[in-house]
Short mmCIF file of C-alpha atoms (C1' of nucleotides) in Angstrom, two decimals:
data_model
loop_
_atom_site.label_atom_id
_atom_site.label_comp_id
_atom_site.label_asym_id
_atom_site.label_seq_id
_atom_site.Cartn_x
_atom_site.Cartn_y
_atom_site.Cartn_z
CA UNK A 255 85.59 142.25 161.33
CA UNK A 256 86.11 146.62 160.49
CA UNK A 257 82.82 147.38 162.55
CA UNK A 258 84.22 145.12 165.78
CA UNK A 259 87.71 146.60 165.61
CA UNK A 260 86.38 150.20 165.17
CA UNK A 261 83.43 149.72 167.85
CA UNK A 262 86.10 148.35 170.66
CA UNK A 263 88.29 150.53 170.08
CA UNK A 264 87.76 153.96 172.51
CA UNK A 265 90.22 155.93 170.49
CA UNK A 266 93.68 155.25 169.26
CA UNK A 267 93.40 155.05 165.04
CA UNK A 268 91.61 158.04 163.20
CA UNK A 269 88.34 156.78 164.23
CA UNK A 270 85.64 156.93 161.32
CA UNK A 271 82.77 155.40 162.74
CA UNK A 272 80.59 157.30 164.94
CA UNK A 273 79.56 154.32 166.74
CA UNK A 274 80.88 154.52 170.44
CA UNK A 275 80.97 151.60 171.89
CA UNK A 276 78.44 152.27 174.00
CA UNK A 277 76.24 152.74 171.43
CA UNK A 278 77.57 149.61 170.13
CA UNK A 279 76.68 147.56 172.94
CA UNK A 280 73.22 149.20 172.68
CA UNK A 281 72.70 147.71 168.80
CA UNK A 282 73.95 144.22 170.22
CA UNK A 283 71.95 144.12 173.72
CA UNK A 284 68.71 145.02 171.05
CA UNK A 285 69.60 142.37 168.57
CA UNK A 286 70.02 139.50 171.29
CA UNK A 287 66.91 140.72 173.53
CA UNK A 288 64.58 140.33 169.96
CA UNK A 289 66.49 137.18 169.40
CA UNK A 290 64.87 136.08 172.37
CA UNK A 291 61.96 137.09 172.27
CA UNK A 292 61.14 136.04 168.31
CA UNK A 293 64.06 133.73 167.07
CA UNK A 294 66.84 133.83 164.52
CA UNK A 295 64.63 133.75 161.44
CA UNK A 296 61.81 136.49 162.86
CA UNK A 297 64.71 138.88 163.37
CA UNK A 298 64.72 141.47 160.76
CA UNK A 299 67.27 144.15 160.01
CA UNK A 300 64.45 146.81 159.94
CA UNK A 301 63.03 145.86 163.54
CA UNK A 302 66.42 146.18 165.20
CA UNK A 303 66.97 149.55 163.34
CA UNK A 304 63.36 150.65 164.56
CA UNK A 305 63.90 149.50 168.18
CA UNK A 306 67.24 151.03 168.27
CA UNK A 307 65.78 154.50 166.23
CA UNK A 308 68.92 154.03 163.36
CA UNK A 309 68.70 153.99 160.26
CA UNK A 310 68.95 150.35 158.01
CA UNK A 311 71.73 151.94 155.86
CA UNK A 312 73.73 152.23 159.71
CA UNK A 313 73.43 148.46 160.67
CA UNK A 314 74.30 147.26 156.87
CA UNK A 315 77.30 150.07 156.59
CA UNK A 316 78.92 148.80 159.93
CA UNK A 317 78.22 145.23 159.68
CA UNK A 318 77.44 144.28 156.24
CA UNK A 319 74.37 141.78 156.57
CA UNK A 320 71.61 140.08 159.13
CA UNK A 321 74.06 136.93 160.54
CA UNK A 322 77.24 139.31 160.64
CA UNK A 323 75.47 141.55 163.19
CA UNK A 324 74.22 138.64 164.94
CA UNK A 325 77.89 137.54 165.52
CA UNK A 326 79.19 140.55 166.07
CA UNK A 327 76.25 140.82 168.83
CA UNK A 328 77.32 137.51 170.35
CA UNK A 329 81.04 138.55 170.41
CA UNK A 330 80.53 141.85 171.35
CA UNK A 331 78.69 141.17 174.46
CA UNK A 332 80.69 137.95 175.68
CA UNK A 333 79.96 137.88 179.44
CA UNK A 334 81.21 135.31 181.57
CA UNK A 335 78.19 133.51 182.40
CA UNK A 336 80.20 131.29 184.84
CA UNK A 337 82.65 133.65 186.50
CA UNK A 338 85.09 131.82 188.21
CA UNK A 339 83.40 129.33 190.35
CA UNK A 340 86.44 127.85 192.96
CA UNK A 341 84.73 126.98 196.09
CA UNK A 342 87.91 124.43 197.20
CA UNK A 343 85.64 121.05 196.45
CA UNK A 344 83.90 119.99 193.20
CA UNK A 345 80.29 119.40 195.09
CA UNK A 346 80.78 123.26 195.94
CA UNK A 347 81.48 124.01 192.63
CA UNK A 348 78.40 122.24 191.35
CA UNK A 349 76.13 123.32 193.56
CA UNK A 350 77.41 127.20 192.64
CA UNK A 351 77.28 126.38 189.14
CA UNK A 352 73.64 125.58 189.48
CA UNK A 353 73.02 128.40 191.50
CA UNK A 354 74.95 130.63 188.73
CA UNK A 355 73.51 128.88 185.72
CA UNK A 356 69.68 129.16 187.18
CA UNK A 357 70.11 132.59 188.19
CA UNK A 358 70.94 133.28 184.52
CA UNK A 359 68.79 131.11 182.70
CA UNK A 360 66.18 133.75 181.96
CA UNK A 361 68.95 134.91 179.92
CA UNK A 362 71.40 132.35 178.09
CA UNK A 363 68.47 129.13 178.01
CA UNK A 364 66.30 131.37 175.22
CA UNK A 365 69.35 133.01 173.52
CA UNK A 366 70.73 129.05 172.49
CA UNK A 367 67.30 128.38 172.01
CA UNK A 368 66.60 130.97 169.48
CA UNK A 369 70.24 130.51 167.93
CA UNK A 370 70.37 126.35 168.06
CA UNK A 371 68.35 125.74 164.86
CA UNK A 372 69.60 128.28 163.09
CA UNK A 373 73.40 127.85 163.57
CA UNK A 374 73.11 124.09 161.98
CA UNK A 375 72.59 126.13 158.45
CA UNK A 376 75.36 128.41 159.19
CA UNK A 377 79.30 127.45 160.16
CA UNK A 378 79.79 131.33 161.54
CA UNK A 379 76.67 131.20 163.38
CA UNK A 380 77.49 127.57 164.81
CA UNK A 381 81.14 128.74 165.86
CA UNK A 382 79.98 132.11 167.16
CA UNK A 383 77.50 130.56 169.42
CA UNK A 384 79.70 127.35 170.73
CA UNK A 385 82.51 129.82 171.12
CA UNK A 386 80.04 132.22 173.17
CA UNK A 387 77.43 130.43 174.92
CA UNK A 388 78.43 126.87 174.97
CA UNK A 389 82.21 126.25 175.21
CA UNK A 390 82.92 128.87 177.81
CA UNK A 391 80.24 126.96 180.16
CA UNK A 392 81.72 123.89 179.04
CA UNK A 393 85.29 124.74 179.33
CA UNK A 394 84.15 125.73 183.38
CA UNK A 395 82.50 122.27 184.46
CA UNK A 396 85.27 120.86 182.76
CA UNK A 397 87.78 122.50 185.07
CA UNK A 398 85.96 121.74 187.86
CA UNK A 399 85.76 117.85 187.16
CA UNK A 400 89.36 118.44 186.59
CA UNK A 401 89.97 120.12 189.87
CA UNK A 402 87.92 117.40 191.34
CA UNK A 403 90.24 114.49 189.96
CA UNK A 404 93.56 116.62 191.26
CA UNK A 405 92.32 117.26 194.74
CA UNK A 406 91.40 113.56 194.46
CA UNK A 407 88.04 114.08 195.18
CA UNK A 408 86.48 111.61 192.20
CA UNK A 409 88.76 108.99 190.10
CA UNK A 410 90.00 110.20 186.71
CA UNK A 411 87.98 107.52 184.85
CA UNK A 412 85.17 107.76 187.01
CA UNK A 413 82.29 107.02 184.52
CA UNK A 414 79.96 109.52 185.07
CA UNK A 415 82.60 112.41 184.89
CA UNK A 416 82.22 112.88 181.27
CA UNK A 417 78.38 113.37 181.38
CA UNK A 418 78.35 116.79 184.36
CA UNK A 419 78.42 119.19 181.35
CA UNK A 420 75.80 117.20 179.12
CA UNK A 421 73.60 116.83 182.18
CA UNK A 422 73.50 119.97 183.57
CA UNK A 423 73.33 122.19 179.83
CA UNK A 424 70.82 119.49 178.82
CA UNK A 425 68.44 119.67 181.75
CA UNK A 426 68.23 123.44 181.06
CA UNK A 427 67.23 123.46 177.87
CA UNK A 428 64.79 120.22 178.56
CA UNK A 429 62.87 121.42 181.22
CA UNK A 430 61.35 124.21 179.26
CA UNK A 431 60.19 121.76 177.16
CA UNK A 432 58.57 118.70 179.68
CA UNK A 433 57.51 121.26 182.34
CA UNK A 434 56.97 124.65 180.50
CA UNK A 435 58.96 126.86 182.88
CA UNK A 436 62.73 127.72 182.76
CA UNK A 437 65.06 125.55 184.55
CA UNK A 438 65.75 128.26 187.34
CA UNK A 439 68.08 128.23 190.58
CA UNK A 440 66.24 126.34 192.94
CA UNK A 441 65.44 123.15 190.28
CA UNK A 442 68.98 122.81 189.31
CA UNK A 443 70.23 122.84 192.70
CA UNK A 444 67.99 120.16 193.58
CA UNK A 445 69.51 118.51 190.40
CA UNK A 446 72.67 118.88 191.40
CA UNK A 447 72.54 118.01 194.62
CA UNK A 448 70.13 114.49 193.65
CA UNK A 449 71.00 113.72 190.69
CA UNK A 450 74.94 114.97 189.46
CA UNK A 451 76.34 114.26 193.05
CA UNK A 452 75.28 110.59 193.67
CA UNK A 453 76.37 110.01 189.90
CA UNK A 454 79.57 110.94 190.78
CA UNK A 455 79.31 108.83 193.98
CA UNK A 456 80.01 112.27 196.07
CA UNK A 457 76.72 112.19 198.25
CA UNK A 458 75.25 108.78 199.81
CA UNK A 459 71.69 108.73 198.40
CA UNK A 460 69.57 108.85 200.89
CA UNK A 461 68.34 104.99 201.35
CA UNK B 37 40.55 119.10 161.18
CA UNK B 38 38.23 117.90 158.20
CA UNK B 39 41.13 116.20 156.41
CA UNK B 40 42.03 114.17 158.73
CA UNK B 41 38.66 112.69 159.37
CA UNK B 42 38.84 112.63 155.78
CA UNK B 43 41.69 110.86 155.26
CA UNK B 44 42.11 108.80 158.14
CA UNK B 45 38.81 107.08 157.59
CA UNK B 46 39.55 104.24 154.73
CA UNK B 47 35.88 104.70 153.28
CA UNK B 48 32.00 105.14 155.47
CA UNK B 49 30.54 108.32 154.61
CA UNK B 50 31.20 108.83 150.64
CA UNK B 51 34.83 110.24 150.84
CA UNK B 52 34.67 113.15 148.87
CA UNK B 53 38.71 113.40 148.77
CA UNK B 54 40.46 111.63 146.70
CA UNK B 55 43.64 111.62 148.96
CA UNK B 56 43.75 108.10 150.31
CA UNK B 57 45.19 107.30 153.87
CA UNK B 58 48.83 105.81 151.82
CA UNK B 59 48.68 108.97 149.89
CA UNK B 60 48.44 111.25 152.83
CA UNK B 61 51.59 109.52 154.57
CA UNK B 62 53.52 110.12 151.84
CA UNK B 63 52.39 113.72 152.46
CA UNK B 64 53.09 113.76 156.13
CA UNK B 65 56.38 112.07 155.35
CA UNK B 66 57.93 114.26 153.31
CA UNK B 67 56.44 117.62 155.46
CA UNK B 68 58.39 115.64 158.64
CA UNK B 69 61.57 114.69 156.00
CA UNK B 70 61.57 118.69 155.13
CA UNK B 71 61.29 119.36 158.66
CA UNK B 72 64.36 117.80 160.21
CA UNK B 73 66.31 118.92 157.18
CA UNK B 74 65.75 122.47 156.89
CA UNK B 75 63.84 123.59 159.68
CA UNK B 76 60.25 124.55 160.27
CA UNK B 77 60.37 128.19 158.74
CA UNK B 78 62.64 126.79 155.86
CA UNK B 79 59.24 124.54 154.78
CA UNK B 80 57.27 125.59 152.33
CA UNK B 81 54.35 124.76 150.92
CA UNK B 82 55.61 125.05 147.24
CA UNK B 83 58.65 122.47 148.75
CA UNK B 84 56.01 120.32 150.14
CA UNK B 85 54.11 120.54 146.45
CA UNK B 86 57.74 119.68 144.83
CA UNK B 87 58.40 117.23 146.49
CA UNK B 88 55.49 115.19 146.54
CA UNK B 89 54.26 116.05 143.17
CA UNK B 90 51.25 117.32 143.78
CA UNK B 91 49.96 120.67 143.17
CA UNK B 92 49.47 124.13 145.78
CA UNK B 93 46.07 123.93 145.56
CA UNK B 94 45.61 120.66 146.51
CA UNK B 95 47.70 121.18 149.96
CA UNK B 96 45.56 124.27 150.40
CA UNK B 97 42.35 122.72 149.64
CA UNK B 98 43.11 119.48 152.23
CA UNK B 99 45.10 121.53 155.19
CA UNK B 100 44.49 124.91 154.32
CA UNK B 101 47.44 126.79 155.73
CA UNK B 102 51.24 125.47 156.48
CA UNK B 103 50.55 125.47 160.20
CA UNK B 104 47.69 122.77 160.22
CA UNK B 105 49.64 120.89 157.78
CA UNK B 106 52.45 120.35 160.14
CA UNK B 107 50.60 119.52 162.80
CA UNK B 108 48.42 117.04 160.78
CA UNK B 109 51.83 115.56 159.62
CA UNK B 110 52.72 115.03 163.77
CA UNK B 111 49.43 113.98 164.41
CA UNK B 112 48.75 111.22 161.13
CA UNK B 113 52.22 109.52 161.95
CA UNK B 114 52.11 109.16 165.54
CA UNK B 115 53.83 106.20 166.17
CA UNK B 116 55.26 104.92 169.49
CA UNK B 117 58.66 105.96 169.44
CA UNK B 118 58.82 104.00 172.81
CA UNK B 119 57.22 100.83 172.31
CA UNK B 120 55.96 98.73 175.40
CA UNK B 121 58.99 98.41 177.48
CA UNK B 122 59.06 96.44 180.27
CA UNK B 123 62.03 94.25 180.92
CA UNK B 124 60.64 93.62 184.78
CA UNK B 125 63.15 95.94 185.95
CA UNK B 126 63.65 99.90 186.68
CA UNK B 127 67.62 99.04 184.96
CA UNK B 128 67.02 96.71 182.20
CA UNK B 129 64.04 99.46 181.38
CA UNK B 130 66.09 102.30 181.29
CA UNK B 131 68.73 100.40 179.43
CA UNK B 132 66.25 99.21 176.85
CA UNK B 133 64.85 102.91 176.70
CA UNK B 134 68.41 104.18 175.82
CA UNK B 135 68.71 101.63 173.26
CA UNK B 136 65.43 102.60 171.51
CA UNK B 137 65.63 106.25 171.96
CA UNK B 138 69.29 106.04 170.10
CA UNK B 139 68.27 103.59 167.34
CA UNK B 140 65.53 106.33 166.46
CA UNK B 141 67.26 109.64 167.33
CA UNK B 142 68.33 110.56 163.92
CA UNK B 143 64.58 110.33 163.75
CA UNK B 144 62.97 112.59 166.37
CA UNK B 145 65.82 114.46 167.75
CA UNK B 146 65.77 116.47 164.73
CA UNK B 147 62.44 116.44 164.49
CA UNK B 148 62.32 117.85 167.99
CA UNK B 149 64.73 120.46 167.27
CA UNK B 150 63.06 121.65 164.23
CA UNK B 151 59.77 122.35 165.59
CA UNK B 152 60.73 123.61 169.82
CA UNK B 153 61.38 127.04 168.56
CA UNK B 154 58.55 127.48 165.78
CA UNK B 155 56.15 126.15 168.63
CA UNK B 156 56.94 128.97 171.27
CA UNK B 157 54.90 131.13 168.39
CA UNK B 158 52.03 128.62 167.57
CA UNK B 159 50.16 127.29 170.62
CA UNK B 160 48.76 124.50 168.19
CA UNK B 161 52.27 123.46 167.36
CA UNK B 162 53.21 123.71 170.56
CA UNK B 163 50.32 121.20 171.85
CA UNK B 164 50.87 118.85 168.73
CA UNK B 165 54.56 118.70 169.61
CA UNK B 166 53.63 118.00 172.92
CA UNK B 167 51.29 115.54 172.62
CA UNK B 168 52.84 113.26 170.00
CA UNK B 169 57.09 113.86 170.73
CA UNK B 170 56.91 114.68 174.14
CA UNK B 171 54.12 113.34 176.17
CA UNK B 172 54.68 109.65 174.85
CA UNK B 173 58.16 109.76 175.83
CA UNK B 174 57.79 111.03 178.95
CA UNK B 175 55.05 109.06 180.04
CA UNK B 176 56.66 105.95 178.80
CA UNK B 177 59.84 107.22 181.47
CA UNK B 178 57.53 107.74 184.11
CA UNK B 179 55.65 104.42 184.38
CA UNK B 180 59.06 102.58 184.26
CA UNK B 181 59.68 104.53 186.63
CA UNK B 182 56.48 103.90 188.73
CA UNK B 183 57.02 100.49 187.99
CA UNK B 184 60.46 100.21 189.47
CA UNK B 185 58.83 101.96 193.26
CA UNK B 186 55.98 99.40 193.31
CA UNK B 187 58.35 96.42 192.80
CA UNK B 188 60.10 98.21 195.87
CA UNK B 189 63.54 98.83 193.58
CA UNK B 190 63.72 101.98 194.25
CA UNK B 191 61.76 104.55 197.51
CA UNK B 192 58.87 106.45 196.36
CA UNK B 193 60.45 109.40 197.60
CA UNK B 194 64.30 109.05 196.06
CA UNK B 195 65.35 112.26 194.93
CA UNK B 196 66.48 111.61 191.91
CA UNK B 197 63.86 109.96 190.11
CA UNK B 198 62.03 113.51 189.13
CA UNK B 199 65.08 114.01 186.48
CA UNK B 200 65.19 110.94 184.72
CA UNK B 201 63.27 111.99 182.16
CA UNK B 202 64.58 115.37 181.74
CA UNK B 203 67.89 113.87 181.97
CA UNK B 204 67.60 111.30 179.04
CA UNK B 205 65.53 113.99 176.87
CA UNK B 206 67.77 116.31 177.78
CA UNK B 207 71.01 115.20 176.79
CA UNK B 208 69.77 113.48 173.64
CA UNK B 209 69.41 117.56 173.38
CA UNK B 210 72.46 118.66 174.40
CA UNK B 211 74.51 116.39 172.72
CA UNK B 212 74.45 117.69 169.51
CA UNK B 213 75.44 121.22 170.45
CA UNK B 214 78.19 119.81 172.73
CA UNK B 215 79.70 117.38 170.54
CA UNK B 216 78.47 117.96 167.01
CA UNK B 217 77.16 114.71 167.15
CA UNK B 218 73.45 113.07 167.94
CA UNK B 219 73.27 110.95 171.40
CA UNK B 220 73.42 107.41 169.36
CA UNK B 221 72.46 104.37 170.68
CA UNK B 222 76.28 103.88 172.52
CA UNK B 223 76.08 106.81 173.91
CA UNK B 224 72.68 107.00 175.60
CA UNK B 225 73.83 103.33 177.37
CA UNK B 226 76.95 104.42 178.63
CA UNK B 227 74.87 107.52 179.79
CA UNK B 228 72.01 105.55 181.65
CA UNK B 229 74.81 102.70 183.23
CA UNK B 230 77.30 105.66 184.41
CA UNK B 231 74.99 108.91 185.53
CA UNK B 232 71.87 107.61 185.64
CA UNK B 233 71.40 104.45 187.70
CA UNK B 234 74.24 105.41 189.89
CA UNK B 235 72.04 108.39 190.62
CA UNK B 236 68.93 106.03 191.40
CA UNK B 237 71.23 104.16 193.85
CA UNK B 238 70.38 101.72 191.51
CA UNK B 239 74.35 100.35 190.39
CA UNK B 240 77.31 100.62 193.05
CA UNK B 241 79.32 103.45 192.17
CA UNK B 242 82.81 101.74 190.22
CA UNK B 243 84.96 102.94 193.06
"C1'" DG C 214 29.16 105.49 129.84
"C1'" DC C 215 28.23 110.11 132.04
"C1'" DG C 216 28.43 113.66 135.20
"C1'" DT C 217 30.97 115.65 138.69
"C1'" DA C 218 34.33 116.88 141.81
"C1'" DT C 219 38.88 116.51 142.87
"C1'" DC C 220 43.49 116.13 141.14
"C1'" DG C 221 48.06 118.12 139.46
"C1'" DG C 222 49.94 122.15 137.47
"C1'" DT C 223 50.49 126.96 136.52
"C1'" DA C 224 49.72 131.81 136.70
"C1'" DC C 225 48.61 135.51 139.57
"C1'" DA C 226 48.26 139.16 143.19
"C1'" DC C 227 50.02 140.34 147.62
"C1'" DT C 228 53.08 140.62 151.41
"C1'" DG C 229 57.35 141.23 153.71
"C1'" DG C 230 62.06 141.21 154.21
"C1'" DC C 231 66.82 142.08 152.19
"C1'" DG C 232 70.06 145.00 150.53
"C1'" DT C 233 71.10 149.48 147.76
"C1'" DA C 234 70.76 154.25 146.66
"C1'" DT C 235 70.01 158.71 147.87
"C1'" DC C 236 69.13 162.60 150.77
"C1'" DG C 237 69.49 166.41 154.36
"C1'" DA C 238 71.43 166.87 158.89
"C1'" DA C 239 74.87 166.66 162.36
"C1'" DG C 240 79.19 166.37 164.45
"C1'" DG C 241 84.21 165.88 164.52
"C1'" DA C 242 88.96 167.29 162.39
"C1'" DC C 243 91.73 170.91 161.38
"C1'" DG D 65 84.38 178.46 160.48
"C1'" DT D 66 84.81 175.13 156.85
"C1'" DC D 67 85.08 170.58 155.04
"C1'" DC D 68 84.09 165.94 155.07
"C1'" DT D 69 82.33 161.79 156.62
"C1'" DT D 70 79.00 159.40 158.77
"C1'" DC D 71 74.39 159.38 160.70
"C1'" DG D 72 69.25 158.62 160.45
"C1'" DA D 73 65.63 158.23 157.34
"C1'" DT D 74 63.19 157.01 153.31
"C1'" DA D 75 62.34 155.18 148.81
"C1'" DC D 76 63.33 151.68 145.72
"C1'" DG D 77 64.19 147.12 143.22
"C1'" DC D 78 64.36 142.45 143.99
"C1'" DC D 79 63.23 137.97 145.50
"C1'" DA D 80 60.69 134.35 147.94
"C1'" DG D 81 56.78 132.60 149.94
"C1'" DT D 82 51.68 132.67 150.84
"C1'" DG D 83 47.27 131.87 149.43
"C1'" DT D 84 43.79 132.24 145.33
"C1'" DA D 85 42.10 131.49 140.74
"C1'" DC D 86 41.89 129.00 136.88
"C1'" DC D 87 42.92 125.16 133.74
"C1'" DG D 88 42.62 120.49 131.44
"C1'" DA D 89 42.86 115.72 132.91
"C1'" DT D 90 41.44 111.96 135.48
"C1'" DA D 91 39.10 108.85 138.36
"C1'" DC D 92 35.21 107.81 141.08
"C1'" DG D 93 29.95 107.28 142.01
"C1'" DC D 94 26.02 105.80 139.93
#
DNA sequence: GCGTATCGGTACACTGGCGTATCGAAGGAC
DNA sequence: GTCCTTCGATACGCCAGTGTACCGATACGC
């Protein structure tokens, strides 16, 4: 909680940390790119303050312990990874979505990877991470669906409505797993466009 | 390696092990029990030892290191989490495939989970993992699949048969991060009946 | 039955990470 | 310019897990 406050905060209160934000940001882009690259449990206090040349007494004085800085890390660098998509149609939406979601999938598909294990042992990790990297790309196809149903493009019960978010989040984080490569731009367009449309009965499959 | 020759053959060359087969499922059981519950870094060998009353040494002395233990425990209780399916249709298939992947995803969804990060690290676990949670399922997907274009149900070329594996994989994936809850049985129907055929071309859109 | 090798169990070094304590240095407040 | 706090760095104690060594007991082969 004190390190966030005192890290986003330019000036304003008697500042005590020495932490700029800037600097910040560098401790949390560090923790997240080793997070990546090695996983929640093969992250260790002293490799982040090695890689970011601080000392360990720094990282434990401002944020108290290992999954506290992780959090803070995932807070502190919220980015929307779905800016608003509003293309006027719901297939347009989808298909930028896709397009959005691929081109960042080098990105957010190893970060919930690395994090997805480890968050079912802890509640703050859990909440951090669904309140960072799942609900906000949730919380977007849903309003497109949504949009969808008010321009009257699909029916609000159609049946397959509830499964666009499952399919699409779930396809990214499979294919790495069947096919060994990252589910990037040009697959999940082709998902999108043969798979999620015709579900929704928006595109006449082609026979 | 040597164990499992060891322990898999019931008796021809004088067994020097005293481990029999039933006594080395118990062992793979409880290393794939420890597994879904805590997590592949979380298992030790002392837990292992614990739990199955049996001393370090003899682990150590059978396996040799935590690693090939694992992957002897996916390898000794392979078991075809698909069974034969074939219904004589590409629907009833897929229908019959939700139902069995839900009545056993408390089973290998965890299971799954546990081990897809650990086995970015260990290119053994990743090809045990592979070969006994993947492969089977995904091959089992495929021939329906292949099945339902030589019976002429579906084109060879639809568009959206290259997903229906990582579809059904993948949101037995996603679920759990989405929802908090595993893709049941229920849920995996409704899933196949509403996204998936319709996608196929295989069910007339309800509208 | 007897020998032998493995079993289960424990004790042991060794490693590596966590978190604390302590230090000189540096930079801002006034 | 002085004071004071935090910084970076290092050393330390602690704990947990790995893998080895050793033990008596037990069950199998013959």
């Amino acid at each position: 909680m004190s390190p966030q406050e005192v890290a986003q905060e330019p000036a304003h209160t008697p500042r005590r940390s020495k932490i700029t934000p800037e600097r910040a940001q560098e401790f949390y882009a560090a923790v997240l790119d080793m997070l990546r690259e090695s996983g929640y449990e093969a992250l260790t206090m002293e490799g982040v303050a090695a890689r970011t040349r601080c000392g360990k007494s720094t990282l434990y004085r401002q944020w108290g312990s290992k999954p506290e800085l992780v959090v803070a890390a995932l807070h502190g660098t919220r980015q929307a990874l779905l800016p608003h998509i509003d293309t006027g149609s719901l297939a347009g939406d989808l298909r930028e979505a896709a397009r959005s979601i691929g081109a960042g999938s080098g990105r957010d598909t190893p970060l919930v990877h690395a994090l997805s294990h480890a968050a079912l042992q802890s509640p703050e990790l859990l909440c951090a991470l669904r309140e960072v990297l799942i609900a906000p790309g949730l919380a977007a196809i849903d309003a497109m669906v949504r949009r969808g149903v008010e321009r009257g493009e699909i029916r609000p019960d159609n049946p397959a409505a509830e499964f666009v978010s499952a399919q699409l989040l779930g396809v990214m984080r499979a294919r790495p797993l069947l096919e060994g490569k990252n589910a990037d731009e040009a697959y999940l367009t082709r998902f999108v466009e043969n798979a999620i449309l015709p579900s929704l009965g928006l595109s006449a499959p082609a026979h």
